[in-house]
Coordinates of C-alpha atoms in Angstrom, one line a residue:
M1 CA 7.2 -7.4 6.2
I2 CA 5.9 -4.9 8.3
E3 CA 3.7 -4.9 11.6
P4 CA 0.8 -7.5 11.5
L5 CA -2.5 -5.5 11.8
V6 CA -1.5 -3.2 14.1
E7 CA -2.3 -0.2 12.0
E8 CA -6.1 1.3 12.3
F9 CA -8.0 3.6 10.5
R10 CA -9.0 5.1 13.4
Y11 CA -6.7 4.4 15.7
Y12 CA -8.0 6.9 18.1
D13 CA -10.9 4.5 19.3
Y14 CA -8.3 2.6 21.2
T15 CA -6.7 4.7 23.7
Q16 CA -10.5 5.2 24.6
E17 CA -11.9 3.6 28.0
R18 CA -13.3 0.0 27.3
N19 CA -16.8 1.1 28.1
S20 CA -16.5 4.5 26.1
T21 CA -19.0 5.7 23.7
V22 CA -16.8 5.2 20.6
L23 CA -15.9 1.6 21.5
T24 CA -19.4 0.6 22.7
A25 CA -20.8 1.9 19.1
Y26 CA -18.0 0.0 17.2
E27 CA -18.6 -3.2 19.3
T28 CA -22.1 -2.6 18.2
L29 CA -21.3 -2.2 14.6
L30 CA -19.3 -5.2 14.4
R31 CA -22.4 -7.4 16.4
E32 CA -25.2 -6.2 13.5
I33 CA -22.5 -7.0 10.6
A34 CA -22.0 -10.3 12.5
I35 CA -25.6 -10.8 12.9
E36 CA -26.4 -9.5 8.9
F37 CA -24.4 -12.6 7.7
G38 CA -26.1 -15.2 10.0
A39 CA -24.8 -15.2 12.8
D40 CA -26.5 -16.2 16.7
P41 CA -27.4 -12.5 18.5
S42 CA -25.5 -13.9 21.4
V43 CA -22.7 -15.4 19.7
A44 CA -22.2 -12.4 17.4
A45 CA -22.2 -10.1 20.9
Q46 CA -19.4 -12.3 22.4
D47 CA -16.9 -12.2 19.3
A48 CA -17.8 -8.2 18.9
K49 CA -16.3 -8.3 22.5
D50 CA -13.8 -10.8 22.1
F51 CA -12.4 -9.0 19.2
V52 CA -12.5 -5.4 20.8
D53 CA -10.5 -6.6 23.7
L54 CA -7.8 -8.2 21.2
K55 CA -7.6 -5.7 19.3
I56 CA -7.1 -2.9 22.2
E57 CA -3.8 -5.8 23.0
I58 CA -2.2 -5.2 19.9
F59 CA -2.8 -1.8 19.4
K60 CA -0.5 -1.8 22.5
L61 CA 2.0 -2.9 20.5
K62 CA 1.6 -0.5 18.0
T63 CA 4.3 2.0 17.7
S64 CA 3.0 5.8 17.0
I65 CA 4.0 6.7 13.0
F66 CA 4.7 10.2 15.2
H67 CA 7.6 8.9 16.9
I68 CA 9.4 6.6 14.1
N69 CA 13.0 8.3 13.8
Q70 CA 13.5 6.4 10.6
P71 CA 10.1 4.9 9.2
F72 CA 11.6 4.7 5.9
E73 CA 14.3 2.5 7.3
V74 CA 14.8 -1.6 6.2
I75 CA 16.6 -4.1 6.9
S76 CA 17.6 -8.1 5.1
T77 CA 17.5 -11.4 6.9
T78 CA 17.0 -14.7 4.7
L79 CA 14.3 -17.4 4.7
D80 CA 16.2 -19.8 7.2
K81 CA 17.0 -17.2 9.8
L82 CA 12.9 -16.3 9.6
Y83 CA 12.4 -20.2 10.6
S84 CA 14.5 -20.2 13.1
N85 CA 13.0 -17.6 14.7
T86 CA 10.8 -19.1 17.3
S87 CA 7.8 -16.3 17.0
F88 CA 8.1 -16.2 13.1
T89 CA 7.8 -20.0 13.2
W90 CA 5.0 -20.2 15.5
L91 CA 3.0 -17.1 13.6
G92 CA 3.5 -19.2 10.4
L93 CA 5.1 -16.6 8.6
P94 CA 8.2 -18.1 7.0
Q95 CA 5.7 -21.1 6.2
A96 CA 2.9 -18.9 4.9
I97 CA 5.4 -16.9 2.2
T98 CA 6.7 -20.2 1.1
A99 CA 3.4 -21.7 0.5
L100 CA 2.7 -18.7 -1.5
F101 CA 5.2 -18.7 -3.6
R102 CA 5.1 -22.1 -3.7
S103 CA 1.1 -22.0 -5.1
V104 CA 1.7 -20.2 -8.3
N105 CA 5.5 -22.7 -8.5
I106 CA 7.9 -20.2 -7.5
S107 CA 10.7 -22.2 -5.2
L108 CA 12.6 -19.8 -2.4
R109 CA 15.7 -20.6 -1.5
N110 CA 16.9 -20.8 2.1
D111 CA 19.1 -18.1 1.6
E112 CA 16.4 -16.2 0.2
K113 CA 16.3 -12.3 1.2
I114 CA 13.4 -11.3 3.0
F115 CA 13.1 -7.3 4.0
I116 CA 12.0 -6.4 6.7
H117 CA 10.7 -2.3 7.0
D118 CA 11.5 -0.9 9.8
P119 CA 13.5 -2.9 11.9
S120 CA 12.1 -1.3 15.6
K121 CA 9.2 -3.4 15.2
A122 CA 10.7 -6.7 15.0
N123 CA 9.7 -7.4 18.5
T124 CA 6.2 -6.6 17.7
F125 CA 5.8 -10.3 16.2
D126 CA 7.4 -11.6 20.0
K127 CA 4.7 -9.6 21.7
L128 CA 2.0 -10.9 19.2
K129 CA 2.9 -14.3 19.7
E130 CA 2.1 -14.1 23.6
I131 CA -1.1 -12.3 23.0
L132 CA -2.3 -14.5 20.4
E133 CA -0.8 -18.0 22.4
N134 CA -3.8 -17.3 25.1
K135 CA -6.4 -16.7 22.7
T136 CA -9.0 -18.8 21.1
E137 CA -8.5 -20.1 17.6
R138 CA -12.2 -18.3 17.2
E139 CA -10.8 -15.5 18.4
I140 CA -7.6 -15.4 16.2
R141 CA -10.1 -16.2 13.3
N142 CA -12.3 -13.0 14.0
L143 CA -9.3 -11.2 14.4
F144 CA -9.1 -11.4 10.3
G145 CA -12.7 -12.4 9.5
F146 CA -14.2 -9.3 11.1
H147 CA -11.6 -6.8 8.9
Y148 CA -12.7 -8.8 5.5
A149 CA -16.6 -9.0 6.5
M150 CA -16.4 -5.2 7.1
S151 CA -15.6 -4.7 3.8
K152 CA -18.4 -7.1 2.2
S153 CA -21.4 -5.8 4.2
F154 CA -21.3 -1.9 2.6
F155 CA -24.9 -3.6 0.2
K156 CA -26.4 -4.3 3.6
E157 CA -28.7 -1.4 4.8
R158 CA -28.8 -2.2 8.4
V159 CA -25.1 -2.0 8.2
K160 CA -25.1 1.0 6.4
E161 CA -27.3 2.7 9.3
I162 CA -24.6 1.1 12.3
K163 CA -21.6 2.5 10.1
A164 CA -23.4 5.6 9.9
K165 CA -23.9 6.0 13.7
Y166 CA -20.6 4.6 14.3
F167 CA -18.6 7.4 12.1
K168 CA -20.7 9.8 14.0
V169 CA -19.1 9.0 17.2
G170 CA -15.8 10.9 17.3
P171 CA -13.3 11.5 19.7
T172 CA -14.2 12.4 23.5
D173 CA -13.0 15.5 25.0
T174 CA -10.3 13.7 27.1
M175 CA -9.0 12.0 23.7
K176 CA -8.7 15.5 22.0
K177 CA -6.9 16.8 24.6
T178 CA -4.2 14.2 24.6
N179 CA -3.8 12.7 21.3
G180 CA -5.2 15.7 19.9
L181 CA -2.8 18.6 20.2
R182 CA 0.3 16.3 22.6
V183 CA 0.5 14.1 19.8
H184 CA 0.7 16.9 16.7
K185 CA 3.3 19.1 18.6
E186 CA 5.5 16.8 16.9
I187 CA 4.8 17.3 13.2
V188 CA 3.8 20.9 13.5
V189 CA 7.3 22.0 12.7
V190 CA 7.3 19.6 9.7
V191 CA 3.8 21.2 8.6
V192 CA 5.2 24.8 9.0
I193 CA 8.3 23.5 6.7
V194 CA 6.1 21.7 4.0
V195 CA 3.6 24.5 4.0
A196 CA 6.9 26.9 3.8
V197 CA 8.2 24.8 0.7
V198 CA 4.9 24.1 -0.9
A199 CA 4.4 28.6 -1.0
V200 CA 8.2 29.0 -2.8
V201 CA 7.5 26.2 -5.2
V202 CA 4.1 28.3 -5.8
V203 CA 5.6 31.5 -6.4
V204 CA 8.2 30.6 -8.6
V205 CA 5.9 29.0 -10.6
V206 CA 3.6 32.1 -11.3
V207 CA 6.0 34.6 -10.3
A208 CA 6.3 35.0 -14.2
A209 CA 2.4 35.2 -14.7
A210 CA 0.9 37.0 -11.7
I211 CA 1.5 39.2 -9.2
V212 CA 2.1 37.4 -6.2
L213 CA 0.8 38.6 -2.7
V214 CA 2.9 36.3 0.3
V215 CA 1.0 37.2 3.5
V216 CA 2.6 35.4 7.1
V217 CA 0.7 34.7 9.7
V218 CA 1.6 34.0 13.5
V219 CA -0.6 32.0 15.6
V220 CA -0.3 30.8 19.0
V221 CA -2.3 27.5 19.5
K222 CA -2.6 26.7 23.3
G223 CA 1.2 27.4 23.5
V224 CA 2.1 26.0 20.1
V225 CA 3.4 28.7 17.6
V226 CA 2.0 28.1 14.1
V227 CA 3.2 29.6 10.8
V228 CA 1.3 30.4 8.4
V229 CA 2.3 31.4 5.0
V230 CA -0.3 32.5 2.5
V231 CA 0.2 33.1 -1.7
I232 CA -2.7 34.9 -2.8
V233 CA -2.6 35.2 -6.6
V234 CA -3.7 39.0 -7.5
V235 CA -3.7 39.9 -11.0
T236 CA -2.7 36.7 -13.7
M237 CA -1.4 37.8 -16.7
F238 CA -1.5 34.7 -19.0
R239 CA -2.4 30.9 -17.9
I240 CA -0.3 28.4 -17.1
K241 CA -0.9 24.6 -18.5
L242 CA 1.2 22.1 -17.1
P243 CA 0.2 19.1 -18.4
I244 CA 0.9 15.7 -17.4
P245 CA 2.8 13.9 -20.4
P246 CA 0.0 11.0 -21.5
T247 CA 1.7 7.6 -21.4
S248 CA 0.3 4.4 -23.0
E249 CA 0.9 2.7 -19.6
R250 CA -1.4 5.3 -18.0
C251 CA -4.5 4.7 -20.6
Q252 CA -4.2 1.2 -20.4
E253 CA -3.7 0.6 -16.4
E254 CA -6.9 3.3 -16.5
T255 CA -9.0 1.3 -18.7
R256 CA -8.1 -2.0 -17.0
A257 CA -9.6 -0.2 -13.7
S258 CA -12.5 0.3 -15.5
F259 CA -12.9 -3.6 -16.5
F260 CA -12.4 -4.5 -12.5
K261 CA -15.4 -2.7 -11.9
I262 CA -17.3 -4.1 -15.1
I263 CA -16.6 -8.1 -14.1
S264 CA -17.8 -7.2 -9.8
K265 CA -21.5 -6.3 -11.6
E266 CA -21.1 -9.3 -14.3
Y267 CA -20.2 -11.6 -11.5
V268 CA -23.3 -10.4 -9.9
R269 CA -25.5 -10.3 -12.8
R270 CA -24.8 -14.1 -13.1
A271 CA -25.6 -14.9 -9.2
V272 CA -28.6 -13.2 -8.6
S273 CA -32.0 -14.9 -9.0
E274 CA -33.5 -15.1 -12.7
T275 CA -36.0 -12.5 -11.8
T276 CA -33.6 -9.6 -11.0
K277 CA -31.3 -10.8 -13.9
P278 CA -32.9 -8.3 -16.3
T279 CA -32.9 -5.3 -14.2
L280 CA -29.0 -5.8 -13.5
S281 CA -28.7 -6.7 -16.9
A282 CA -29.2 -3.1 -17.9
M283 CA -27.9 -1.7 -14.7
H284 CA -24.8 -3.5 -16.5
D285 CA -25.2 -2.6 -20.0
K286 CA -25.2 1.6 -18.8
I287 CA -21.9 1.1 -16.5
K288 CA -20.5 -0.5 -19.8
K289 CA -21.6 2.8 -21.9
S290 CA -20.6 4.7 -19.6
F291 CA -17.3 3.8 -19.1
R292 CA -16.8 3.3 -23.0
D293 CA -18.0 7.4 -22.9
A294 CA -15.5 8.1 -20.6
H295 CA -13.1 7.0 -22.4
Y296 CA -13.8 8.0 -25.9
N297 CA -14.3 11.6 -24.9
T298 CA -11.3 11.9 -23.4
T299 CA -8.6 14.8 -25.4
W300 CA -5.4 13.7 -23.9
M301 CA -4.6 10.4 -25.9
G302 CA -2.4 9.8 -28.5
N303 CA -4.2 7.7 -31.5
K304 CA -2.3 5.1 -31.2
T305 CA -3.1 4.5 -27.4
R306 CA -6.8 5.7 -28.1
Q307 CA -7.1 3.0 -30.6
N308 CA -5.7 0.6 -28.2
V309 CA -8.1 1.4 -25.5
L310 CA -11.4 1.2 -27.7
F311 CA -9.9 -1.8 -29.3
K312 CA -10.3 -3.0 -25.4
L313 CA -13.4 -1.8 -24.6
E314 CA -15.4 -3.0 -27.8
K315 CA -14.2 -6.2 -26.8
L316 CA -15.8 -6.2 -23.5
S317 CA -19.0 -5.0 -25.2
L318 CA -19.2 -8.9 -27.2
Q319 CA -17.9 -10.6 -23.8
N320 CA -19.7 -9.1 -21.1
I321 CA -16.2 -9.3 -19.1
L322 CA -12.5 -9.2 -19.0
P323 CA -10.9 -9.2 -22.0
E324 CA -7.2 -10.5 -21.1
H325 CA -9.1 -13.0 -18.3
G326 CA -11.0 -15.2 -21.0
F327 CA -13.3 -15.8 -18.4
D328 CA -16.7 -17.6 -19.4
D329 CA -19.6 -18.9 -17.1
E330 CA -17.9 -22.4 -16.2
S331 CA -14.2 -20.4 -15.3
L332 CA -15.8 -18.0 -13.9
E333 CA -18.4 -20.3 -11.6
E334 CA -15.1 -21.9 -10.4
E335 CA -13.0 -19.1 -9.8
Y336 CA -15.8 -18.0 -7.1
K337 CA -17.2 -21.3 -5.9
D338 CA -15.6 -21.5 -2.8
M339 CA -15.4 -17.7 -2.2
M340 CA -19.1 -17.7 -0.4
L341 CA -19.7 -16.8 3.2
S342 CA -21.7 -19.5 4.6
P343 CA -24.8 -18.4 6.6
K344 CA -23.9 -21.0 9.5
N345 CA -20.5 -19.7 9.9
Y346 CA -20.1 -16.6 8.5
F347 CA -16.3 -16.8 8.4
K348 CA -15.6 -20.3 7.5
N349 CA -14.1 -19.2 4.1
R350 CA -12.3 -16.4 5.1
D351 CA -9.1 -18.3 4.6
T352 CA -10.2 -19.4 1.6
I353 CA -11.0 -16.5 0.1
Q354 CA -7.5 -14.6 1.1
Y355 CA -5.8 -17.8 -0.4
H356 CA -7.4 -17.1 -3.8
K357 CA -6.5 -13.5 -3.7
L358 CA -3.5 -13.5 -2.8
K359 CA -2.6 -16.8 -5.4
R360 CA -4.2 -14.4 -8.2
D361 CA -1.9 -11.8 -7.7
L362 CA 1.3 -13.3 -6.9
K363 CA 0.4 -14.6 -10.5
K364 CA 1.2 -11.6 -11.6
L365 CA 4.9 -11.7 -10.4
R366 CA 5.2 -13.7 -14.0
K367 CA 4.3 -11.3 -16.1
P368 CA 6.4 -8.2 -17.7
L369 CA 6.3 -5.0 -15.7
L370 CA 5.1 -2.7 -18.7
S371 CA 3.0 -5.4 -19.6
V372 CA -0.4 -3.7 -21.5
E373 CA -2.1 -7.0 -22.0

């Protein structure tokens, strides 16, 4: 277990004033996404405002990654101890853990060990409970729903325009002054050490192959001394090759990654109207061919591995779907029938979608770790 929905890619957004350009742009983005999924504009506006307000409150619980003394510390507890914790139980964490494993016929004992990453965040759940207790059910659902809708809205032209505007809005001058240099002062030393170590490694690797010039530059940036080590290769005597040893597992994983991309195209092809299917089908065939060519033209595969990969690709060409899952029209329809967003309630199916995804992932626990099928 880790801190829930506290980390944020653009974490600095939540350090701004509530009426800042950044948060206003973010709120606009969320509103437009909701409208694209069929929400009433006035309802979408209120949902977006409530979401940003709630995210700001949750952000205040966040422990900056720059200030964690032991970021990799892990402690273990048991399932029954989680049930005895009021905050955990109120948030439904132990119940969710038990239910998810039960959905794939895995029973957890009361003394089952549960690992908590970074115990310094344990009180986060207590504070999170206090915040959520004062929120409506709709606000809590939207806390998750907006994140899901954001990832599913990339194909909307209007949303792409709004996203482009949002991501062009950078941190304000105040943020740059307070969160930029001040926060990162604490990692300057780490950066310098890493750069120095990398430089030494580079020198050791290429010293037999080239004449190396090492330049040390000392720069003072607003009172912070930054040491930059520059390694310049002057004359290369011979080429050093550092090939990555090919493995059957690696080849198979890359092939499966291609298949997962293809099956998403297959689902779209089957779900759209009959008039557009020929166009999508032709696109789908081109995608399959490009994946096949990419694997066929690789030079680092062993013969046996290449045969396995090509065999899978041939099966894919015949079935148009992911071979090892064995989907047909009926099973594919059954898999996705409850996963469509409703135009009247645009976050209605969020829980169902997440449940299906987690159930599918948990089933993988029963497969051998090095399975290639």
